Coordinates of C-alpha atoms in Angstrom, one line a residue:
M1 CA 54.1 -42.4 -57.5
E2 CA 53.8 -38.9 -56.5
R3 CA 52.7 -36.2 -58.8
S4 CA 54.1 -32.7 -58.5
L5 CA 53.4 -29.4 -60.1
E6 CA 56.8 -29.6 -61.9
E7 CA 55.5 -32.5 -64.0
N8 CA 52.5 -30.6 -65.2
P9 CA 53.0 -26.8 -65.0
T10 CA 49.6 -26.0 -66.4
D11 CA 47.9 -27.5 -63.4
R12 CA 47.1 -24.5 -61.2
R13 CA 44.3 -25.8 -59.0
G14 CA 46.5 -26.1 -55.9
G15 CA 47.7 -23.3 -53.7
W16 CA 46.0 -20.1 -52.8
A17 CA 44.3 -19.3 -56.1
P18 CA 41.0 -21.1 -55.5
V19 CA 40.8 -19.7 -52.0
V20 CA 41.4 -16.1 -53.3
E21 CA 38.8 -16.7 -56.0
K22 CA 36.2 -17.9 -53.5
V23 CA 36.8 -15.2 -51.0
A24 CA 36.6 -12.5 -53.7
S25 CA 33.5 -14.0 -55.1
I26 CA 31.7 -14.2 -51.8
G27 CA 33.0 -10.7 -50.9
S28 CA 31.7 -9.2 -54.1
V29 CA 28.2 -10.6 -53.5
L30 CA 28.3 -9.2 -49.9
A31 CA 29.5 -5.9 -51.2
I32 CA 26.6 -5.7 -53.5
I33 CA 24.3 -6.3 -50.6
L34 CA 26.1 -3.6 -48.6
V35 CA 25.6 -1.1 -51.4
F36 CA 21.9 -1.8 -51.4
Y37 CA 21.7 -1.5 -47.6
N38 CA 23.5 1.8 -47.6
F39 CA 21.1 3.1 -50.3
M40 CA 18.1 2.0 -48.2
S41 CA 19.5 3.6 -45.1
A42 CA 20.1 6.8 -47.0
Y43 CA 16.7 7.1 -48.8
L44 CA 14.1 5.1 -46.9
C45 CA 11.8 7.6 -45.3
F46 CA 8.3 7.4 -44.0
F47 CA 5.3 9.7 -43.8
G48 CA 6.4 12.1 -46.5
T49 CA 9.6 13.3 -45.0
E50 CA 12.5 14.3 -47.3
C51 CA 15.5 12.1 -47.1
T52 CA 19.0 13.4 -48.0
P53 CA 22.1 11.3 -47.5
D54 CA 24.7 12.6 -45.1
A55 CA 28.5 12.7 -45.7
E56 CA 29.0 9.4 -43.9
Q57 CA 26.6 7.6 -46.2
I58 CA 28.2 9.1 -49.3
T59 CA 31.7 8.1 -48.1
T60 CA 30.4 4.6 -47.3
Y61 CA 29.0 4.3 -50.8
R62 CA 32.3 5.4 -52.4
V63 CA 34.4 2.9 -50.3
T64 CA 32.0 0.1 -50.9
A65 CA 31.8 0.8 -54.6
V66 CA 35.6 0.7 -54.9
A67 CA 35.8 -2.5 -52.8
T68 CA 33.1 -4.1 -55.0
V69 CA 34.9 -3.3 -58.2
V70 CA 38.2 -4.6 -56.8
L71 CA 36.6 -7.8 -55.6
V72 CA 34.9 -8.5 -58.9
V73 CA 38.1 -7.9 -60.8
V74 CA 40.1 -10.2 -58.5
A75 CA 37.5 -12.9 -58.8
F76 CA 37.2 -12.6 -62.5
G77 CA 41.0 -12.5 -63.0
S78 CA 41.5 -15.5 -60.8
A79 CA 39.0 -17.5 -62.7
L80 CA 40.7 -16.5 -66.0
R81 CA 44.1 -17.4 -64.6
N82 CA 42.8 -20.8 -63.4
R83 CA 41.0 -21.4 -66.7
R84 CA 37.6 -22.2 -65.1
R85 CA 34.9 -21.6 -67.6
W86 CA 31.9 -22.2 -65.4
T87 CA 33.1 -19.9 -62.7
L88 CA 33.8 -17.3 -65.4
F89 CA 30.0 -17.4 -66.2
W90 CA 29.2 -16.9 -62.5
H91 CA 31.7 -14.1 -62.1
G92 CA 30.3 -12.5 -65.3
L93 CA 26.8 -12.5 -63.7
V94 CA 28.2 -11.0 -60.5
A95 CA 30.0 -8.3 -62.5
V96 CA 26.8 -7.4 -64.3
A97 CA 24.9 -7.3 -61.0
A98 CA 27.6 -5.2 -59.4
A99 CA 27.5 -2.7 -62.3
A100 CA 23.7 -2.4 -62.1
A101 CA 23.8 -2.1 -58.3
L102 CA 26.5 0.6 -58.3
I103 CA 24.4 2.6 -60.8
L104 CA 21.0 2.0 -59.4
F105 CA 21.9 2.3 -55.7
A106 CA 24.3 5.3 -56.0
V107 CA 24.4 7.7 -53.0
P108 CA 23.7 10.4 -53.8
Q109 CA 21.3 9.3 -56.5
I110 CA 22.2 9.8 -60.1
R111 CA 20.0 12.5 -61.6
W112 CA 18.5 11.3 -64.9
D113 CA 16.5 14.5 -65.4
D114 CA 17.7 17.9 -66.3
P115 CA 18.4 19.9 -63.0
R116 CA 18.0 23.2 -64.8
P117 CA 14.6 24.9 -64.2
L118 CA 12.2 25.2 -67.1
P119 CA 11.8 28.7 -68.6
Q120 CA 8.8 30.6 -67.5
V121 CA 6.3 31.6 -70.1
R122 CA 4.3 34.8 -70.2
T123 CA 1.4 35.3 -72.6
F124 CA 0.5 38.8 -73.7
E125 CA -2.9 40.1 -74.7
N126 CA -2.2 39.5 -78.4
G127 CA -1.6 35.8 -77.7
E128 CA 2.2 35.9 -78.2
Q129 CA 4.3 34.1 -75.6
C130 CA 7.5 35.5 -74.1
Y131 CA 10.0 33.0 -72.6
T132 CA 12.4 34.3 -70.0
G133 CA 16.0 34.5 -71.2
G134 CA 15.6 37.4 -73.6
T135 CA 14.8 37.7 -77.3
G136 CA 14.4 40.7 -79.6
F137 CA 10.7 40.9 -78.6
C138 CA 11.0 40.0 -75.0
Q139 CA 14.0 41.6 -73.4
G140 CA 15.0 39.6 -70.3
G141 CA 11.5 38.4 -69.6

């Protein structure tokens, strides 16, 4: 007695869906590793030299970031479609790791500090301080 998909339409384990899910899952993990490798090649310097990423490394990050997001979404969507709870947990972990990697290993680095320079302070003989930027007392510094 043969069993076909027509008898049980909710059975979706056959076909290309599991293969797509596995390829997307492995690809997303590899993409996270590539994001880290690109970050290290852009910012790993020795002996006090200043490292700045070039245009190729920035482009590589952007392409890899988009590929990572697409692979994570495909893997997660495929697991949802196939109703696989345990693989959903795995894909959730990979999605969190991918989000963290894309933020932490961004090229160029994300600036968490304020890039504006701090105002310069001048102290007068009477002890009053004058900040650059201009006030009624201190016109333009």
